[in-house]
Coordinates of C-alpha atoms and ligand atoms in Angstrom, one line a residue:
M1 CA -7.5 -7.5 -40.9
D2 CA -6.1 -10.6 -39.4
L3 CA -8.7 -12.2 -37.1
S4 CA -6.8 -15.6 -36.8
M5 CA -5.2 -14.5 -33.4
P6 CA -7.2 -13.8 -30.3
V7 CA -6.3 -10.3 -28.6
S8 CA -3.7 -11.0 -25.7
P9 CA -5.0 -10.1 -22.3
S10 CA -3.1 -7.5 -20.4
F11 CA -1.7 -8.4 -17.0
A12 CA 0.9 -7.0 -14.6
I13 CA 4.3 -8.5 -14.4
A14 CA 5.4 -10.2 -11.4
S15 CA 8.2 -8.8 -9.8
R16 CA 11.4 -10.8 -9.3
S17 CA 13.2 -9.2 -6.4
R18 CA 14.6 -10.8 -3.3
Q19 CA 12.3 -11.5 -0.4
A20 CA 12.5 -9.8 2.8
S21 CA 10.7 -10.8 6.0
L22 CA 9.1 -8.8 8.8
V23 CA 8.9 -10.7 11.9
W24 CA 7.2 -10.2 15.3
G25 CA 7.0 -12.8 17.7
S26 CA 5.9 -15.9 15.7
R27 CA 4.5 -13.9 13.0
R28 CA 5.9 -12.8 9.6
V29 CA 5.0 -10.9 6.8
T30 CA 7.1 -11.2 3.5
V31 CA 7.8 -8.6 1.1
G32 CA 8.9 -9.3 -2.5
G33 CA 10.3 -12.6 -4.0
G34 CA 6.8 -13.7 -5.2
A35 CA 4.8 -12.3 -2.2
P36 CA 1.7 -10.2 -2.9
V37 CA 2.4 -6.6 -3.3
R38 CA 2.2 -5.3 0.3
V39 CA 0.1 -2.2 1.4
Q40 CA 1.7 -0.2 4.1
S41 CA 0.9 3.1 5.8
M42 CA 2.2 5.6 8.2
T43 CA 0.7 6.9 11.5
N44 CA 0.3 10.7 12.0
T45 CA -0.1 10.5 15.9
D46 CA 2.5 11.5 18.2
T47 CA 4.3 8.2 18.8
V48 CA 4.6 9.2 22.5
D49 CA 1.0 8.9 22.7
V50 CA 0.9 5.1 23.2
I51 CA -2.8 4.6 23.4
G52 CA -3.8 7.0 20.5
T53 CA -0.9 5.7 18.2
A54 CA -2.1 1.9 19.0
I55 CA -5.7 3.1 18.1
Q56 CA -4.7 4.5 14.8
V57 CA -2.3 1.5 14.0
K58 CA -5.4 -0.8 14.7
E59 CA -7.6 1.5 12.3
L60 CA -5.0 1.2 9.5
A61 CA -4.5 -2.5 9.9
M62 CA -8.3 -3.0 10.0
A63 CA -8.5 -1.0 6.7
G64 CA -5.9 -3.5 5.2
S65 CA -2.6 -2.0 5.9
E66 CA -0.1 -4.9 6.1
M67 CA 2.6 -3.0 7.9
V68 CA 2.7 0.3 9.6
R69 CA 5.3 2.8 10.0
L70 CA 5.8 5.2 13.2
T71 CA 7.8 8.1 13.6
V72 CA 10.6 7.3 16.2
N73 CA 12.0 10.7 16.7
T74 CA 13.1 11.2 20.4
H75 CA 13.9 9.1 23.3
E76 CA 10.5 9.2 24.5
A77 CA 9.0 8.0 21.3
A78 CA 11.6 5.1 21.1
K79 CA 10.5 4.3 24.9
A80 CA 6.7 4.3 23.8
V81 CA 7.4 1.8 20.8
P82 CA 7.4 -1.5 22.9
L83 CA 4.3 -0.2 24.9
I84 CA 2.6 0.2 21.5
R85 CA 3.7 -3.3 20.4
D86 CA 2.2 -4.6 23.8
Q87 CA -1.0 -2.7 23.4
L88 CA -1.4 -3.9 19.9
D89 CA -0.8 -7.6 20.9
R90 CA -3.3 -7.2 23.6
M91 CA -5.8 -5.9 21.1
G92 CA -5.2 -8.8 18.6
I93 CA -3.7 -6.6 16.0
D94 CA -1.4 -8.6 13.8
V95 CA 0.6 -6.1 12.0
P96 CA 4.5 -5.5 12.0
L97 CA 5.6 -2.1 13.1
I98 CA 8.4 -0.1 11.1
G99 CA 10.3 2.6 12.8
D100 CA 11.1 5.7 10.8
F101 CA 14.5 7.1 11.8
H102 CA 16.2 10.4 10.9
Y103 CA 19.4 12.0 12.5
N104 CA 19.5 10.1 15.8
G105 CA 18.6 6.6 14.8
H106 CA 21.9 5.2 15.8
R107 CA 21.4 6.6 19.3
L108 CA 17.7 5.5 19.7
L109 CA 18.4 1.9 18.4
T110 CA 21.3 1.4 20.9
E111 CA 20.3 3.3 24.0
I112 CA 16.6 1.8 23.8
P113 CA 17.2 -1.7 22.9
E114 CA 13.5 -2.4 23.9
C115 CA 12.5 -0.4 20.8
A116 CA 15.0 -1.8 18.4
Q117 CA 13.6 -5.2 19.5
A118 CA 9.8 -4.3 19.3
L119 CA 10.1 -3.0 15.7
S120 CA 10.1 -5.6 12.7
K121 CA 12.1 -3.0 10.2
Y122 CA 14.1 0.2 10.3
R123 CA 13.8 2.8 7.8
I124 CA 17.0 4.6 7.3
N125 CA 17.5 7.6 5.2
P126 CA 21.1 7.8 4.1
G127 CA 20.7 11.5 3.7
N128 CA 19.8 12.0 7.3
V129 CA 22.3 9.6 9.1
G130 CA 24.9 12.2 9.7
K131 CA 27.6 14.4 7.9
G132 CA 31.2 13.9 7.1
D133 CA 33.0 11.1 8.9
K134 CA 30.1 10.6 11.0
H135 CA 27.8 9.4 8.2
D136 CA 29.4 5.8 7.7
R137 CA 29.9 5.3 11.6
Q138 CA 26.2 6.2 12.5
F139 CA 24.9 4.2 9.4
A140 CA 27.1 1.2 10.6
V141 CA 25.6 1.4 14.1
M142 CA 22.1 1.0 12.6
I143 CA 23.0 -1.9 10.4
E144 CA 24.6 -3.5 13.5
A145 CA 21.4 -3.0 15.4
A146 CA 19.5 -4.5 12.5
I147 CA 22.0 -7.4 12.4
R148 CA 21.9 -8.1 16.2
W149 CA 18.1 -8.2 16.3
D150 CA 17.6 -10.0 13.1
K151 CA 15.2 -7.0 11.5
A152 CA 14.6 -6.0 7.9
I153 CA 15.8 -2.4 6.7
R154 CA 14.6 -0.1 4.3
I155 CA 17.1 2.1 2.9
G156 CA 14.8 5.0 2.1
V157 CA 16.4 7.8 0.0
N158 CA 14.1 11.0 -0.7
W159 CA 14.2 13.7 -3.2
G160 CA 13.9 16.3 -0.2
S161 CA 16.6 14.9 2.0
L162 CA 19.3 13.9 -0.7
D163 CA 22.8 13.2 0.7
Q164 CA 24.0 16.5 -0.2
E165 CA 27.7 15.7 -0.3
L166 CA 26.9 12.9 -3.0
M167 CA 25.0 15.1 -4.9
A168 CA 27.9 17.8 -4.8
N169 CA 30.4 14.9 -5.9
L170 CA 28.2 14.0 -8.8
M171 CA 27.6 17.6 -9.9
D172 CA 31.4 18.1 -9.8
Q173 CA 32.0 15.0 -12.0
N174 CA 29.2 16.0 -14.4
S175 CA 31.0 19.4 -14.8
R176 CA 34.0 17.5 -16.1
R177 CA 32.0 15.7 -18.9
I178 CA 32.5 16.9 -22.3
H179 CA 28.8 16.9 -22.7
P180 CA 27.2 17.3 -19.2
W181 CA 24.0 15.8 -18.3
D182 CA 21.2 18.1 -17.2
V183 CA 20.6 18.7 -13.3
K184 CA 17.6 16.4 -13.3
S185 CA 19.5 13.4 -14.7
V186 CA 22.3 14.0 -12.1
M187 CA 19.6 14.1 -9.4
Y188 CA 18.2 10.8 -10.6
E189 CA 21.7 9.2 -10.6
A190 CA 22.3 10.7 -7.1
L191 CA 19.1 9.0 -5.8
I192 CA 19.9 5.7 -7.4
S193 CA 23.6 5.7 -6.2
S194 CA 22.7 6.9 -2.6
A195 CA 20.3 3.8 -2.2
I196 CA 22.7 1.2 -4.0
S197 CA 25.8 2.2 -2.4
S198 CA 24.3 2.2 1.1
A199 CA 22.9 -1.3 0.3
T200 CA 26.2 -2.3 -0.7
Q201 CA 27.7 -0.8 2.5
A202 CA 25.1 -2.6 4.6
V203 CA 26.0 -5.9 2.9
E204 CA 29.7 -5.3 3.6
L205 CA 28.7 -4.7 7.2
G206 CA 27.3 -8.3 7.3
M207 CA 23.5 -7.5 6.5
N208 CA 21.8 -10.1 4.8
P209 CA 20.9 -8.7 1.5
D210 CA 17.4 -10.4 1.3
Q211 CA 16.7 -8.3 4.3
I212 CA 17.3 -5.0 2.5
I213 CA 14.2 -3.0 1.0
L214 CA 15.0 0.2 -1.2
S215 CA 13.1 3.2 -2.2
C216 CA 14.0 6.3 -4.0
K217 CA 11.1 8.6 -3.6
V218 CA 10.3 11.6 -5.6
S219 CA 7.1 13.9 -5.9
G220 CA 6.7 13.9 -9.6
V221 CA 5.0 10.9 -11.6
Q222 CA 7.5 10.8 -14.5
D223 CA 10.7 11.3 -12.3
L224 CA 9.4 8.5 -10.1
V225 CA 8.9 6.2 -13.1
S226 CA 12.4 7.2 -14.5
V227 CA 14.2 6.5 -11.1
Y228 CA 12.4 3.2 -10.3
R229 CA 12.9 1.8 -13.9
E230 CA 16.6 2.3 -13.6
L231 CA 16.7 1.3 -10.0
S232 CA 15.1 -2.1 -10.7
K233 CA 17.6 -2.7 -13.6
R234 CA 20.6 -2.2 -11.3
C235 CA 19.7 -4.1 -8.4
D236 CA 17.3 -7.0 -7.1
Y237 CA 16.5 -5.7 -3.8
A238 CA 12.8 -5.6 -2.7
L239 CA 11.4 -2.3 -3.6
H240 CA 9.2 0.2 -1.6
L241 CA 7.2 2.2 -4.0
G242 CA 5.6 5.4 -3.3
L243 CA 5.3 9.0 -4.6
T244 CA 6.4 11.3 -1.9
E245 CA 4.3 14.5 -0.9
A246 CA 1.7 13.1 -3.2
G247 CA -0.6 15.8 -1.8
M248 CA -4.3 16.1 -0.9
G249 CA -7.4 14.6 -2.1
T250 CA -8.1 13.8 -5.8
K251 CA -4.8 15.2 -6.7
G252 CA -2.8 13.1 -4.4
A253 CA -4.8 9.9 -5.1
V254 CA -4.7 10.3 -9.0
A255 CA -0.9 11.2 -9.0
S256 CA -0.1 8.1 -6.9
A257 CA -2.4 5.7 -8.9
T258 CA -0.9 7.0 -12.2
A259 CA 2.9 6.5 -11.0
L260 CA 2.4 3.3 -9.2
A261 CA 0.3 1.8 -11.8
I262 CA 2.9 2.2 -14.4
L263 CA 5.5 0.6 -12.6
L264 CA 3.5 -2.1 -10.9
Q265 CA 2.4 -3.1 -14.5
D266 CA 6.0 -3.7 -15.2
G267 CA 6.8 -5.8 -12.4
I268 CA 8.6 -2.9 -10.4
G269 CA 7.6 -2.6 -6.6
D270 CA 7.0 -5.1 -3.7
T271 CA 5.4 -3.0 -1.2
I272 CA 3.4 0.4 -1.8
R273 CA 2.4 3.5 0.3
V274 CA 0.2 6.3 -0.9
S275 CA 1.5 9.4 0.9
L276 CA -1.7 11.3 0.9
T277 CA -2.1 14.4 3.1
P278 CA -5.5 13.9 4.9
Q279 CA -8.2 16.5 4.1
P280 CA -9.2 18.3 7.4
G281 CA -11.4 15.5 9.4
E282 CA -10.6 12.7 6.9
S283 CA -9.6 9.4 8.2
R284 CA -5.7 8.4 7.9
T285 CA -7.1 5.1 6.6
Q286 CA -7.8 6.8 3.3
E287 CA -4.2 6.2 2.2
V288 CA -4.8 2.4 2.7
V289 CA -8.1 2.4 0.8
I290 CA -6.3 4.1 -2.1
A291 CA -3.4 1.8 -2.2
S292 CA -5.7 -1.2 -1.9
E293 CA -7.8 -0.1 -4.9
I294 CA -4.8 0.6 -7.2
L295 CA -3.5 -3.1 -6.5
Q296 CA -7.1 -4.3 -7.0
A297 CA -7.6 -2.2 -10.2
L298 CA -4.5 -3.7 -11.7
E299 CA -5.7 -7.2 -10.6
L300 CA -2.6 -7.7 -8.4
R301 CA -4.7 -8.2 -5.2
S302 CA -8.3 -8.7 -4.0
F303 CA -9.0 -7.1 -0.9
V304 CA -12.9 -6.1 -1.0
P305 CA -15.7 -7.1 -3.4
S306 CA -15.7 -4.8 -6.4
V307 CA -18.7 -3.0 -7.3
T308 CA -19.2 -2.0 -10.9
A309 CA -21.3 1.0 -11.4
C310 CA -22.2 3.0 -14.5
P311 CA -21.7 6.8 -14.2
G312 CA -25.3 7.6 -14.4
C313 CA -26.8 10.0 -17.3
G314 CA -29.6 11.6 -18.3
R315 CA -31.5 8.3 -18.3
T316 CA -31.3 8.0 -14.5
T317 CA -34.5 9.3 -13.2
S318 CA -33.5 9.7 -9.4
T319 CA -30.8 9.8 -6.9
T320 CA -31.7 6.2 -6.1
F321 CA -29.1 4.8 -8.2
Q322 CA -26.2 6.9 -6.6
E323 CA -27.4 6.3 -3.1
L324 CA -27.7 2.5 -3.8
T325 CA -24.2 2.6 -5.3
Q326 CA -22.7 4.4 -2.2
Q327 CA -24.7 2.3 0.3
I328 CA -23.6 -1.1 -1.2
E329 CA -20.0 0.1 -1.6
M330 CA -20.1 1.1 2.2
F331 CA -21.8 -2.0 3.2
L332 CA -19.2 -4.2 1.6
R333 CA -16.1 -2.3 2.7
T334 CA -17.6 -2.1 6.5
Q335 CA -18.4 -6.0 6.4
M336 CA -15.1 -7.0 5.4
P337 CA -13.2 -7.1 8.5
Q338 CA -15.5 -9.9 9.8
W339 CA -16.2 -11.3 6.4
R340 CA -12.4 -11.8 5.8
T341 CA -12.3 -14.7 8.4
K342 CA -16.1 -15.8 8.2
Y343 CA -16.4 -15.9 4.1
P344 CA -13.0 -17.0 2.6
G345 CA -12.6 -15.7 -0.8
V346 CA -15.4 -13.1 -0.4
E347 CA -13.0 -10.3 -1.8
H348 CA -13.3 -11.9 -5.3
L349 CA -17.0 -11.2 -5.3
K350 CA -18.2 -8.8 -8.1
V351 CA -21.3 -6.7 -7.6
A352 CA -22.8 -4.5 -10.3
V353 CA -25.3 -1.5 -9.7
M354 CA -26.4 0.0 -12.9
G355 CA -28.6 2.9 -13.8
C356 CA -30.9 1.7 -16.7
I357 CA -31.8 -1.0 -19.4
V358 CA -29.1 0.1 -21.7
N359 CA -26.0 -1.4 -20.1
G360 CA -27.6 -2.5 -16.8
P361 CA -28.6 -6.1 -17.6
G362 CA -25.5 -6.9 -19.7
E363 CA -23.3 -5.6 -17.0
S364 CA -25.2 -7.3 -14.2
K365 CA -25.0 -10.6 -15.9
Q366 CA -21.2 -10.4 -15.9
A367 CA -21.1 -9.7 -12.1
D368 CA -21.9 -12.3 -9.6
I369 CA -24.7 -10.4 -8.4
G370 CA -26.1 -7.2 -10.1
I371 CA -29.1 -4.8 -10.2
S372 CA -30.3 -2.9 -13.1
L373 CA -32.4 0.3 -11.9
P374 CA -35.2 1.6 -14.0
G375 CA -34.1 4.8 -16.2
T376 CA -36.3 7.2 -17.5
G377 CA -39.5 5.9 -19.3
E378 CA -38.9 2.4 -17.9
A379 CA -41.2 0.6 -15.8
P380 CA -40.4 1.2 -12.1
A381 CA -38.9 -2.4 -11.7
A382 CA -35.2 -3.4 -10.9
P383 CA -34.2 -6.8 -12.1
V384 CA -31.7 -8.7 -10.2
F385 CA -29.2 -11.1 -11.6
I386 CA -27.4 -13.7 -9.8
D387 CA -24.7 -15.8 -11.4
G388 CA -25.7 -14.5 -14.9
E389 CA -29.5 -15.3 -14.5
K390 CA -32.4 -13.0 -13.7
C391 CA -33.9 -14.3 -10.8
M392 CA -36.1 -11.6 -9.1
T393 CA -37.4 -7.9 -9.7
L394 CA -37.6 -5.6 -6.9
R395 CA -40.3 -2.6 -6.9
G396 CA -41.1 0.1 -4.6
D397 CA -39.1 2.1 -2.0
S398 CA -37.0 -0.4 0.0
I399 CA -35.0 -1.6 -3.2
A400 CA -31.7 -0.6 -1.5
Q401 CA -32.4 -2.5 1.7
E402 CA -33.7 -5.7 -0.1
F403 CA -30.8 -5.7 -2.4
Q404 CA -28.4 -5.6 0.5
V405 CA -30.0 -8.6 2.2
I406 CA -29.9 -10.4 -1.4
V407 CA -26.2 -9.7 -1.4
E408 CA -25.7 -10.9 2.2
N409 CA -27.6 -14.1 1.5
Y410 CA -25.5 -14.9 -1.6
V411 CA -22.3 -14.1 0.3
E412 CA -23.3 -16.5 3.2
K413 CA -24.4 -19.4 0.6
R414 CA -21.5 -19.2 -1.6
F415 CA -18.5 -18.1 0.7
G416 CA -19.8 -19.3 4.0
I417 CA -17.9 -22.2 5.7
P418 CA -20.0 -25.2 6.0
L419 CA -21.0 -26.0 9.6
G420 CA -18.8 -29.3 9.7
N421 CA -15.7 -27.5 8.6
R422 CA -15.7 -24.7 11.2
V423 CA -13.1 -24.5 13.9
Ligands
SF4_1 S1 -26.3 2.3 -18.0 FE1 -28.0 3.6 -18.5 S2 -28.1 5.1 -16.8 FE2 -25.9 4.2 -16.9 S3 -24.8 5.5 -17.8 FE3 -25.5 4.0 -19.3 S4 -27.2 4.8 -20.2 FE4 -26.8 6.0 -18.5

């Protein structure tokens, strides 16, 4: 065995795409071209409901969404968009809005210019722009609006609404091959061709290629990996990554995380959305939480302090350990909206909550601040480690509350802006 070489650390490769900018007023969010991989989300309110939609956009933004997409499906919805933008500005919510257009985008963007102006990006689905000779004309109208108002666009192709004329054409070509491809390969080709040829068309109409973002969404993990690997080889546009119709709950979260992690690790993807169907009563913000966790797990971004917790086993004596882990996770997440500005860098904090002496002290020492709860047969004492050193032992029924205070004090001391530097 050769021990002369160290084991190389693994890391996600940086994307090398062009950079798009989503601008609103004097503010800007960049996508691609070395910018951090952005988290985005989509509302599920009726866009006509200005207050309800503004509140949901606010919730998504507070949870960490860096851009939010709205359905713009009717004249009423288009008229609501500038009102939502104004409402968000009044609430001090700094997030760009993206309009999701299908079928009638060409009309909405020209007939309601205030909508075209209030949005920072237009999502155009080439499969839903119009059929036959209308397709190119209506597509051109949307691109002209983007050029006129200086907006970014996403050419968002979707497996479920693929351009049927293009697909029929490719199937026809395929049937003339000596060795025809399987239908899936033709479908992959149709998705990629639709995105790239639409982008080429947009550039020919005068669109700045930097302002074009592409996506080719499918609902299967392996399909998504195949399509995006090829898409990223064929172009340098910024890419929006996401598994469409990922599903609900654990299934949706796991499928999205699996697909996105494979691609992001290879430097493919500049902005991500987790298209999760919310469980009844579940907050829409769950998709933002999962997207952020994917980026944080890959060490591409840091959004909230991380909590290392063991799974617990027969050595854990009570539910205290699970309760403490849950409480501390919740506490850190709810503090983040204020902590982000008050304690710069706090998102890099590492906390450990461990169930017993087996791995507890070791893992706690690796964290900035950690606690090792007593397991079966251990003395009822919970040592606390700060910056790798054991510094106190907690006992009794209020370990959770005391540990929370210790974390808060640590955050204030380490990340607090000194009084003299506050503005
Ligand atoms: S640290 Fe202790 S309680 Fe936690 S999983 Fe390991 S052995 Fe079990």
